[in-house]
Amino acid sequence: MSETIVAPGIAPQLRAETKLHRWFESWVEQAPEAVAVRFEGGPFDHEQLSYQELNRRANQLAHYLQQLGVGPEVLVGLCLEPSVQMIVALLAILKAGGAYVPLDPSYPQERLKFMLEDARVPLLLTQQHLKHLPICEAQAAGRAQVVCLDSDWQAIAQQSNQNLTFNEANETTANLAYVIYTSGSTGKPKGVLVQHQGLSNLIQAQAKTFQVQPGDRVLQFASLSFDASIFEVAMALTAGAALYLAPKHTLLPGPDLAQRLRTWEITHVTLPPAVLSRLSAAELPALKTVIVAGEACSEAIAERWSIGRRLFNAYGPTEATVWSTVAVVPNGGKPPLGQAIAKVKVYVLDEQLQPVPVGMPGELCIAGTSLARGYLNRPDLTAERFVPHPFSQEPGDRLYRTGDLACYQPDGSLQFLGRLDQQVKLRGYRIETGELESLLLQNLGEQAGQGAGQRSAVREAAVLLREDQPGQPQLVAYLSLHLDPLSQNQDQSQAQLQQWQQLYEQVYEQAQASPLTPATESEHNFIGWNSSSGEAIPLPQMQQWLEDRVERLRQHKLERVLELGCGTGLLLFELAPQSREYWGTDFSQQSLEYVQQRLGLRGLKQVKLLNRLAHEFEGIEAGRFDAVILNSVVQHFPSQEYLLEVLSGAVAATAEGGVVFVGDVRSLPLLEAFQSWVQLEQAPASMSREQLQQRVEREVFEEAELLVDPDLFSWLGEQWERVERVEVQLERGWHHNELSQFRYDVLLHIGSRRNSSVEIEWQQWTEAGPSPLAVRQQLTEGQLTQLVIRGVANARVAAAVRTADWLAAKKGPRTVGQMRETLQKLRQSGVEPEVWWELGEELGYQVQVSWTADRVDGSYDVLFVSQALDPVCISAPARSEQKRYTNNPLQGKLSREVVRQLQQRLAEQVPKYMLPSSWLVLATLPLTANGKIDRRALPAPERSELPEKGAARVPESELEAVLVQLWAEVLGQGQVGIHDNFFALGGHSLLATQLISRLRDVLQVEIPLQALFEAPSAAALAEHIETVGWATNGLSPMSFSLAEREEVEF
């Protein structure tokens, strides 16, 4: 015997199995003139239909569809924008016995194409202005029919407007009602087959729970592609209420949505917590019932919205027909999932599908009438998620495994705890992060940053939903990439050199602005010599640095000199007066003009200046020069290959007995220690060790300068015939700065190889010695001619190395402030390198202080050789083959380009709500002990500190909006706030020049590079631009949205 249901306001009794459209028809009889649906697109764009008129139109279309072959189990595509026509079409498909497949026209066409091909719909309903969409054209070109409800309505209107005859034999609640596609872990969405029986059960539960009455007004907020939309349609049209619709852009969470709710006097809404958080409950007096769904509801939301109205917390997956449990949310406390609706049972089970005790977590599983049939064309996945019911004796009964983690409370209610798998919900949308990962690893990676036929640019991918800041959940994409330096092309290297060129043109333009007088022309110009903090290195330290390398060079013949990268002439003006011929080259025309102006005052006619890149040796004959100098230029080279090309040219241009001097080379083995020290100095004291480590890892990965392992030069000494010996020396001096701590000089001695080897006595240094005092004693008392001490701890970098060790080992002080305090208390370890040079000068020995091979702690070796002997060098272990001796300076730039392409490609395949808002590229993703990606160890996206608590992160003006988007574009970030520091987010000098160039293109203004250093956030620079009064001749049109519509799915 069938159960009967009497809904509020309905006179006739209906069977429990009654389908949605039959419930609707009962209201047509009960209140034919009542408003059924109203659409408002604008002041002159609105339409309203009564129950009777809506039913007539739906009947006409239903008859028309039946003539086209629509009947039970026939799928009909529905590609319509929010409108009255959309509701007419939905009802008509159900009346004709078919099942609708919603296709949101705003979705990426590639995703819609897959859904259509997967569903194989024989018929597509759309509107004339959407007929140009590729999916509509493709359907028309194929065997499927395309019907435009507006342009074809004249033919449709010829059909009968009477209700269709009920055929009990063919029309049962076991038939399909709709197919909705949800995110899938394979990289493709999956279609959920929902039957009428589940929809009928939902209608009954709504009637009992929400008590919607005639005269009530229900908002249609969700897109038709989400099952929450049928929840809203059913709530209104099966209870005699009115359904209100509007275009997406008019329902943006915040003032737009609030205005609609007030104007329409909406009484019932279903919204996710994120949307409710942007509305004022007090300003919506007509709103008497709020259903919060889509994601976990916070206590704050519950407290605000439960006063003066009924607030329900609803839960349910698409696979269980939208809705499974409900709770009336009390004022206070964490909202529970509540209890199951009628004819639905929920279980909390362990991995063996056995019940867990009350209070213990387990997987939430659902059984009952509401279960979907399964997944379209996915029998494997259907069998995996819809399993035989372990507690039922009825044949065919099933249990759906949701993948949600929950527990039963002592009062019998359910508490949601999270996800078991990678399926997450964000602002009401259900997202399979596995789908995004699959897309990134497969078809997207193959097309981003790589040529045809090459391997994917993406090596590893992980996507997480994070809520590192309360109330601000976001999707974060983590990538490790294949960025082989050998695959870099000449254009990429050339672009890198041009960026450095642009940077120095701006820097040297300031030098040009200095007045030229006899009193000033002799001063050393150290412009551009700044530390990583952006501050200039103290002048006394720079002068000492210059004196030391001039002295080092003057130990060699300098009659004919070629300097590659002469800059402002720091070495040129010191060495040229003693030279017979001095050639200086530089890629900056500004620097050469600066030098040229000062040559006349000094009478240096033997100097020849050439504007060219370092690798350009045209017109330079082999063996012409006694010395070729590359001082502090190697770091601007784009690759190891380019460095070797330049060094090869330099060696060829050097005469027998001459030297190639490579000065101020940044040390690759010390890169992590260097960044650990720099970031420790710059970070706020409250920053955690984990956050500091993340920042260090990012800066190491993004390093835009070329750093070189000293072993490269030892390898050259073994492989290149013209290199007689190699001398690697640390910088001299007592000062501790980035030049003395993390850089070194190299001398390649050019000449015939010596076949004889010299045995040198050496000692291994330990903390116990030998000390400088003990070495003095050995040299004086033993009258040794040679002595080597290996592995001396370097006092200059001890603190930096200690910091790097703490971060790598994940131990030690917990915060930046504690690290600084600990370092101050530690006694100084190691020996200052300058001690050995001064000892050698005192005792009459040549001294070479060089890095210890295969060490990353800054240890060094010391060689003492009697002045009476020929110079010798400390030899590094033999290298049988070439390896990578440098970092990849293009790595950060290439990764940003890959991310940009991935973002663009992903936007073509998935809806906006599935797009990650933050992207992190890591050298490698952390792994667990069994080799899987360790998702818990993935770092949180770093955000710069706001100037004050609660400060706005979103743009407040058009100029700020443009600047924020340019920040994100250049940095490769998904989201950037107006107060985010450009340099704290990974910006550096080269990226700064890119940003200045983009600002010039977009704003038509020439902003000095210095302005960005002074105002490194979008808000600060916008204020700076407006204060200085630079003209912005109209902002270029850019795609920028301050807010996006958020929709809800249970």
mmCIF file of C-alpha atoms in Angstrom, residues 104-399:
data_model
loop_
_atom_site.group_PDB
_atom_site.id
_atom_site.type_symbol
_atom_site.label_atom_id
_atom_site.label_comp_id
_atom_site.label_asym_id
_atom_site.label_seq_id
_atom_site.Cartn_x
_atom_site.Cartn_y
_atom_site.Cartn_z
ATOM 1 C CA ASP A 104 26.282 25.684 -17.852
ATOM 2 C CA PRO A 105 27.181 27.829 -20.904
ATOM 3 C CA SER A 106 29.786 29.688 -18.827
ATOM 4 C CA TYR A 107 31.770 26.473 -18.366
ATOM 5 C CA PRO A 108 34.913 25.910 -20.447
ATOM 6 C CA GLN A 109 33.900 24.544 -23.828
ATOM 7 C CA GLU A 110 36.328 21.645 -23.512
ATOM 8 C CA ARG A 111 34.603 20.482 -20.351
ATOM 9 C CA LEU A 112 31.153 20.853 -21.907
ATOM 10 C CA LYS A 113 32.322 18.932 -24.962
ATOM 11 C CA PHE A 114 33.403 16.021 -22.779
ATOM 12 C CA MET A 115 30.094 16.013 -20.915
ATOM 13 C CA LEU A 116 28.107 15.959 -24.142
ATOM 14 C CA GLU A 117 30.220 13.212 -25.648
ATOM 15 C CA ASP A 118 30.058 11.184 -22.455
ATOM 16 C CA ALA A 119 26.273 11.572 -22.085
ATOM 17 C CA ARG A 120 25.641 11.126 -25.840
ATOM 18 C CA VAL A 121 22.546 13.285 -25.669
ATOM 19 C CA PRO A 122 20.389 13.019 -28.799
ATOM 20 C CA LEU A 123 18.864 16.440 -28.166
ATOM 21 C CA LEU A 124 20.185 19.775 -26.897
ATOM 22 C CA LEU A 125 17.965 22.633 -25.723
ATOM 23 C CA THR A 126 19.522 26.066 -25.822
ATOM 24 C CA GLN A 127 18.914 29.717 -26.740
ATOM 25 C CA GLN A 128 19.579 31.486 -30.022
ATOM 26 C CA HIS A 129 22.374 33.699 -28.650
ATOM 27 C CA LEU A 130 24.174 30.582 -27.360
ATOM 28 C CA LYS A 131 23.929 28.670 -30.610
ATOM 29 C CA HIS A 132 27.359 29.951 -31.682
ATOM 30 C CA LEU A 133 29.035 28.093 -28.826
ATOM 31 C CA PRO A 134 31.322 25.302 -30.101
ATOM 32 C CA ILE A 135 29.340 22.617 -28.286
ATOM 33 C CA CYS A 136 26.084 23.766 -29.899
ATOM 34 C CA GLU A 137 27.703 23.897 -33.316
ATOM 35 C CA ALA A 138 29.221 20.477 -32.783
ATOM 36 C CA GLN A 139 25.843 19.031 -31.768
ATOM 37 C CA ALA A 140 24.183 20.575 -34.828
ATOM 38 C CA ALA A 141 26.911 19.167 -37.077
ATOM 39 C CA GLY A 142 26.434 15.698 -35.635
ATOM 40 C CA ARG A 143 23.423 13.472 -35.359
ATOM 41 C CA ALA A 144 21.999 15.273 -32.328
ATOM 42 C CA GLN A 145 19.272 17.855 -32.679
ATOM 43 C CA VAL A 146 19.559 21.395 -31.362
ATOM 44 C CA VAL A 147 16.396 23.274 -30.374
ATOM 45 C CA CYS A 148 16.495 26.991 -29.567
ATOM 46 C CA LEU A 149 13.655 27.689 -27.166
ATOM 47 C CA ASP A 150 13.324 31.312 -28.236
ATOM 48 C CA SER A 151 13.686 31.213 -32.018
ATOM 49 C CA ASP A 152 11.920 27.825 -32.327
ATOM 50 C CA TRP A 153 9.103 28.621 -29.931
ATOM 51 C CA GLN A 154 6.600 29.386 -32.662
ATOM 52 C CA ALA A 155 6.721 25.759 -33.742
ATOM 53 C CA ILE A 156 6.686 24.540 -30.145
ATOM 54 C CA ALA A 157 3.622 26.654 -29.352
ATOM 55 C CA GLN A 158 1.595 24.671 -31.886
ATOM 56 C CA GLN A 159 1.598 21.710 -29.477
ATOM 57 C CA SER A 160 -1.089 20.957 -26.903
ATOM 58 C CA ASN A 161 -0.887 22.800 -23.595
ATOM 59 C CA GLN A 162 -2.601 20.005 -21.679
ATOM 60 C CA ASN A 163 -0.890 17.765 -19.170
ATOM 61 C CA LEU A 164 0.626 14.635 -20.658
ATOM 62 C CA THR A 165 -1.127 11.339 -20.062
ATOM 63 C CA PHE A 166 0.312 9.319 -17.205
ATOM 64 C CA ASN A 167 1.597 5.916 -18.338
ATOM 65 C CA GLU A 168 2.163 3.878 -15.204
ATOM 66 C CA ALA A 169 3.827 1.051 -17.118
ATOM 67 C CA ASN A 170 6.533 3.262 -18.631
ATOM 68 C CA GLU A 171 6.731 6.092 -16.115
ATOM 69 C CA THR A 172 8.068 4.966 -12.745
ATOM 70 C CA THR A 173 10.188 6.604 -10.095
ATOM 71 C CA ALA A 174 12.972 4.223 -11.060
ATOM 72 C CA ASN A 175 13.438 6.274 -14.228
ATOM 73 C CA LEU A 176 16.202 8.835 -14.480
ATOM 74 C CA ALA A 177 15.360 12.412 -13.550
ATOM 75 C CA TYR A 178 18.687 14.058 -14.317
ATOM 76 C CA VAL A 179 22.409 13.490 -14.795
ATOM 77 C CA ILE A 180 24.689 15.952 -13.048
ATOM 78 C CA TYR A 181 28.440 15.960 -13.585
ATOM 79 C CA THR A 182 30.692 16.327 -10.597
ATOM 80 C CA SER A 183 34.446 16.596 -10.292
ATOM 81 C CA GLY A 184 36.280 13.346 -10.977
ATOM 82 C CA SER A 185 39.674 12.093 -9.755
ATOM 83 C CA THR A 186 40.698 10.848 -13.229
ATOM 84 C CA GLY A 187 40.911 14.335 -14.691
ATOM 85 C CA LYS A 188 37.416 14.067 -16.198
ATOM 86 C CA PRO A 189 34.065 14.853 -14.543
ATOM 87 C CA LYS A 190 31.712 11.976 -13.812
ATOM 88 C CA GLY A 191 27.969 11.916 -14.444
ATOM 89 C CA VAL A 192 25.738 10.949 -11.511
ATOM 90 C CA LEU A 193 22.523 9.128 -12.544
ATOM 91 C CA VAL A 194 19.747 10.436 -10.268
ATOM 92 C CA GLN A 195 16.329 8.751 -10.314
ATOM 93 C CA HIS A 196 12.892 10.166 -9.636
ATOM 94 C CA GLN A 197 12.513 8.127 -6.471
ATOM 95 C CA GLY A 198 15.277 10.086 -4.801
ATOM 96 C CA LEU A 199 13.840 13.362 -5.996
ATOM 97 C CA SER A 200 10.397 12.397 -4.730
ATOM 98 C CA ASN A 201 11.824 11.571 -1.333
ATOM 99 C CA LEU A 202 13.600 14.922 -1.242
ATOM 100 C CA ILE A 203 10.302 16.729 -1.931
ATOM 101 C CA GLN A 204 8.559 14.909 0.915
ATOM 102 C CA ALA A 205 11.378 15.726 3.331
ATOM 103 C CA GLN A 206 11.325 19.381 2.298
ATOM 104 C CA ALA A 207 7.608 19.597 2.929
ATOM 105 C CA LYS A 208 7.985 18.193 6.433
ATOM 106 C CA THR A 209 11.117 20.126 7.365
ATOM 107 C CA PHE A 210 10.953 23.595 5.845
ATOM 108 C CA GLN A 211 7.167 24.074 5.673
ATOM 109 C CA VAL A 212 7.230 26.318 2.632
ATOM 110 C CA GLN A 213 3.828 27.969 2.091
ATOM 111 C CA PRO A 214 2.039 29.651 -0.806
ATOM 112 C CA GLY A 215 3.197 33.244 -0.902
ATOM 113 C CA ASP A 216 6.746 32.351 0.140
ATOM 114 C CA ARG A 217 9.597 33.338 -2.162
ATOM 115 C CA VAL A 218 12.553 31.069 -2.838
ATOM 116 C CA LEU A 219 15.809 32.265 -4.378
ATOM 117 C CA GLN A 220 17.290 30.267 -7.271
ATOM 118 C CA PHE A 221 20.946 30.892 -6.434
ATOM 119 C CA ALA A 222 22.752 27.768 -7.612
ATOM 120 C CA SER A 223 23.677 27.100 -11.209
ATOM 121 C CA LEU A 224 21.581 24.429 -12.886
ATOM 122 C CA SER A 225 24.795 22.369 -13.178
ATOM 123 C CA PHE A 226 24.736 21.902 -9.404
ATOM 124 C CA ASP A 227 22.190 19.694 -7.729
ATOM 125 C CA ALA A 228 21.412 22.409 -5.203
ATOM 126 C CA SER A 229 19.479 24.035 -8.053
ATOM 127 C CA ILE A 230 16.879 21.234 -8.142
ATOM 128 C CA PHE A 231 16.659 21.531 -4.359
ATOM 129 C CA GLU A 232 15.625 25.185 -4.828
ATOM 130 C CA VAL A 233 13.257 24.472 -7.739
ATOM 131 C CA ALA A 234 11.527 21.688 -5.840
ATOM 132 C CA MET A 235 11.263 23.760 -2.672
ATOM 133 C CA ALA A 236 9.265 26.441 -4.493
ATOM 134 C CA LEU A 237 7.269 24.695 -7.209
ATOM 135 C CA THR A 238 6.064 21.726 -5.127
ATOM 136 C CA ALA A 239 4.787 23.974 -2.352
ATOM 137 C CA GLY A 240 2.930 26.760 -4.188
ATOM 138 C CA ALA A 241 5.729 29.292 -3.611
ATOM 139 C CA ALA A 242 7.448 31.563 -6.149
ATOM 140 C CA LEU A 243 10.896 30.895 -7.556
ATOM 141 C CA TYR A 244 13.057 33.993 -8.221
ATOM 142 C CA LEU A 245 15.901 33.999 -10.726
ATOM 143 C CA ALA A 246 18.454 36.548 -11.929
ATOM 144 C CA PRO A 247 21.640 36.600 -14.038
ATOM 145 C CA LYS A 248 24.754 35.357 -12.271
ATOM 146 C CA HIS A 249 26.491 38.707 -12.231
ATOM 147 C CA THR A 250 23.617 40.300 -10.295
ATOM 148 C CA LEU A 251 23.859 37.784 -7.453
ATOM 149 C CA LEU A 252 27.449 38.405 -6.408
ATOM 150 C CA PRO A 253 27.895 37.694 -2.688
ATOM 151 C CA GLY A 254 27.766 40.972 -0.809
ATOM 152 C CA PRO A 255 25.793 44.142 -1.619
ATOM 153 C CA ASP A 256 24.429 42.844 -4.955
ATOM 154 C CA LEU A 257 22.935 39.730 -3.420
ATOM 155 C CA ALA A 258 21.725 41.585 -0.339
ATOM 156 C CA GLN A 259 19.906 44.104 -2.547
ATOM 157 C CA ARG A 260 18.132 41.319 -4.448
ATOM 158 C CA LEU A 261 17.094 39.572 -1.249
ATOM 159 C CA ARG A 262 15.688 42.809 0.183
ATOM 160 C CA THR A 263 13.920 43.970 -2.983
ATOM 161 C CA TRP A 264 12.333 40.595 -3.679
ATOM 162 C CA GLU A 265 11.575 39.976 0.009
ATOM 163 C CA ILE A 266 12.934 36.462 -0.267
ATOM 164 C CA THR A 267 11.757 34.185 2.510
ATOM 165 C CA HIS A 268 13.841 31.036 1.870
ATOM 166 C CA VAL A 269 17.451 30.731 0.747
ATOM 167 C CA THR A 270 19.993 27.958 0.497
ATOM 168 C CA LEU A 271 23.526 29.354 0.683
ATOM 169 C CA PRO A 272 27.017 28.247 1.699
ATOM 170 C CA PRO A 273 28.596 29.764 4.821
ATOM 171 C CA ALA A 274 31.042 31.814 2.756
ATOM 172 C CA VAL A 275 28.144 33.680 1.142
ATOM 173 C CA LEU A 276 26.291 34.158 4.408
ATOM 174 C CA SER A 277 29.414 35.654 5.925
ATOM 175 C CA ARG A 278 29.163 38.535 3.424
ATOM 176 C CA LEU A 279 25.532 39.349 4.229
ATOM 177 C CA SER A 280 23.957 41.180 7.144
ATOM 178 C CA ALA A 281 21.279 39.121 8.864
ATOM 179 C CA ALA A 282 19.685 42.214 10.428
ATOM 180 C CA GLU A 283 19.100 43.848 7.028
ATOM 181 C CA LEU A 284 16.941 40.979 5.724
ATOM 182 C CA PRO A 285 13.797 40.922 7.890
ATOM 183 C CA ALA A 286 11.709 38.991 5.330
ATOM 184 C CA LEU A 287 14.163 36.104 5.305
ATOM 185 C CA LYS A 288 12.595 33.602 7.699
ATOM 186 C CA THR A 289 14.318 30.351 6.702
ATOM 187 C CA VAL A 290 18.023 29.952 5.918
ATOM 188 C CA ILE A 291 19.501 26.639 4.853
ATOM 189 C CA VAL A 292 23.266 26.571 5.105
ATOM 190 C CA ALA A 293 24.930 23.929 2.978
ATOM 191 C CA GLY A 294 27.930 23.137 0.844
ATOM 192 C CA GLU A 295 30.645 23.262 3.498
ATOM 193 C CA ALA A 296 31.093 23.206 7.239
ATOM 194 C CA CYS A 297 29.185 25.945 9.032
ATOM 195 C CA SER A 298 31.145 27.869 11.640
ATOM 196 C CA GLU A 299 29.890 28.776 15.087
ATOM 197 C CA ALA A 300 30.051 32.463 14.171
ATOM 198 C CA ILE A 301 27.755 31.978 11.182
ATOM 199 C CA ALA A 302 25.375 29.889 13.264
ATOM 200 C CA GLU A 303 25.227 32.480 16.025
ATOM 201 C CA ARG A 304 24.557 35.356 13.628
ATOM 202 C CA TRP A 305 21.930 33.685 11.443
ATOM 203 C CA SER A 306 19.982 31.645 14.005
ATOM 204 C CA ILE A 307 18.540 34.716 15.738
ATOM 205 C CA GLY A 308 15.024 35.693 14.670
ATOM 206 C CA ARG A 309 14.686 32.998 11.977
ATOM 207 C CA ARG A 310 15.067 29.279 11.442
ATOM 208 C CA LEU A 311 18.543 28.127 10.438
ATOM 209 C CA PHE A 312 19.092 24.617 9.099
ATOM 210 C CA ASN A 313 22.406 22.870 8.463
ATOM 211 C CA ALA A 314 21.888 20.528 5.492
ATOM 212 C CA TYR A 315 24.232 17.867 4.217
ATOM 213 C CA GLY A 316 24.203 15.427 1.347
ATOM 214 C CA PRO A 317 26.147 14.373 -1.745
ATOM 215 C CA THR A 318 24.903 14.378 -5.337
ATOM 216 C CA GLU A 319 24.992 10.566 -5.199
ATOM 217 C CA ALA A 320 22.256 10.661 -2.549
ATOM 218 C CA THR A 321 19.997 13.141 -4.372
ATOM 219 C CA VAL A 322 21.234 16.372 -2.885
ATOM 220 C CA TRP A 323 20.180 15.973 0.717
ATOM 221 C CA SER A 324 20.680 13.306 3.382
ATOM 222 C CA THR A 325 20.795 14.897 6.850
ATOM 223 C CA VAL A 326 19.548 18.064 8.478
ATOM 224 C CA ALA A 327 19.849 19.845 11.797
ATOM 225 C CA VAL A 328 18.077 22.851 13.234
ATOM 226 C CA VAL A 329 21.009 24.999 14.252
ATOM 227 C CA PRO A 330 20.792 26.290 17.808
ATOM 228 C CA ASN A 331 22.163 29.644 18.885
ATOM 229 C CA GLY A 332 25.644 28.627 19.990
ATOM 230 C CA GLY A 333 27.938 25.693 19.508
ATOM 231 C CA LYS A 334 29.288 23.993 16.421
ATOM 232 C CA PRO A 335 26.429 23.121 14.047
ATOM 233 C CA PRO A 336 26.020 19.337 13.701
ATOM 234 C CA LEU A 337 25.026 17.497 10.541
ATOM 235 C CA GLY A 338 21.965 16.433 12.447
ATOM 236 C CA GLN A 339 19.997 13.333 11.600
ATOM 237 C CA ALA A 340 18.949 11.552 8.432
ATOM 238 C CA ILE A 341 15.835 12.601 6.553
ATOM 239 C CA ALA A 342 13.000 10.117 6.039
ATOM 240 C CA LYS A 343 13.789 6.921 4.103
ATOM 241 C CA VAL A 344 17.485 7.603 4.361
ATOM 242 C CA LYS A 345 19.876 5.881 6.736
ATOM 243 C CA VAL A 346 23.359 7.060 7.560
ATOM 244 C CA TYR A 347 26.139 4.995 9.097
ATOM 245 C CA VAL A 348 29.582 5.762 10.437
ATOM 246 C CA LEU A 349 31.736 2.778 9.539
ATOM 247 C CA ASP A 350 35.330 1.624 9.696
ATOM 248 C CA GLU A 351 37.388 0.310 6.770
ATOM 249 C CA GLN A 352 35.680 -3.091 7.066
ATOM 250 C CA LEU A 353 32.269 -1.368 6.861
ATOM 251 C CA GLN A 354 31.543 -2.104 10.505
ATOM 252 C CA PRO A 355 29.974 0.499 12.830
ATOM 253 C CA VAL A 356 32.340 2.497 15.020
ATOM 254 C CA PRO A 357 31.495 3.445 18.613
ATOM 255 C CA VAL A 358 29.824 6.760 19.408
ATOM 256 C CA GLY A 359 32.353 9.552 19.343
ATOM 257 C CA MET A 360 34.816 7.648 17.181
ATOM 258 C CA PRO A 361 35.520 8.872 13.622
ATOM 259 C CA GLY A 362 34.657 6.777 10.598
ATOM 260 C CA GLU A 363 33.483 7.038 7.028
ATOM 261 C CA LEU A 364 29.998 8.411 6.567
ATOM 262 C CA CYS A 365 27.946 5.996 4.462
ATOM 263 C CA ILE A 366 24.398 6.472 3.162
ATOM 264 C CA ALA A 367 21.620 4.028 2.274
ATOM 265 C CA GLY A 368 17.975 4.343 1.352
ATOM 266 C CA THR A 369 15.601 5.558 -1.302
ATOM 267 C CA SER A 370 17.673 8.607 -2.208
ATOM 268 C CA LEU A 371 20.671 6.756 -3.586
ATOM 269 C CA ALA A 372 21.521 7.465 -7.206
ATOM 270 C CA ARG A 373 21.736 4.655 -9.729
ATOM 271 C CA GLY A 374 25.476 5.170 -10.091
ATOM 272 C CA TYR A 375 27.861 6.854 -12.493
ATOM 273 C CA LEU A 376 27.235 7.138 -16.214
ATOM 274 C CA ASN A 377 29.544 4.863 -18.230
ATOM 275 C CA ARG A 378 31.599 4.141 -15.090
ATOM 276 C CA PRO A 379 30.651 0.659 -13.812
ATOM 277 C CA ASP A 380 34.026 0.333 -12.071
ATOM 278 C CA LEU A 381 33.582 3.515 -10.087
ATOM 279 C CA THR A 382 29.945 2.693 -9.409
ATOM 280 C CA ALA A 383 30.940 -0.652 -7.921
ATOM 281 C CA GLU A 384 33.644 1.021 -5.855
ATOM 282 C CA ARG A 385 31.422 3.697 -4.309
ATOM 283 C CA PHE A 386 28.017 1.970 -4.279
ATOM 284 C CA VAL A 387 28.624 -1.264 -2.380
ATOM 285 C CA PRO A 388 26.240 -4.010 -1.216
ATOM 286 C CA HIS A 389 24.412 -2.981 1.930
ATOM 287 C CA PRO A 390 26.046 -4.986 4.747
ATOM 288 C CA PHE A 391 23.087 -4.585 7.109
ATOM 289 C CA SER A 392 20.140 -5.175 4.777
ATOM 290 C CA GLN A 393 18.413 -8.439 3.848
ATOM 291 C CA GLU A 394 16.734 -6.883 0.796
ATOM 292 C CA PRO A 395 18.292 -8.029 -2.496
ATOM 293 C CA GLY A 396 19.965 -5.205 -4.356
ATOM 294 C CA ASP A 397 20.135 -2.819 -1.417
ATOM 295 C CA ARG A 398 23.251 -0.659 -1.584
ATOM 296 C CA LEU A 399 25.382 1.612 0.541
#
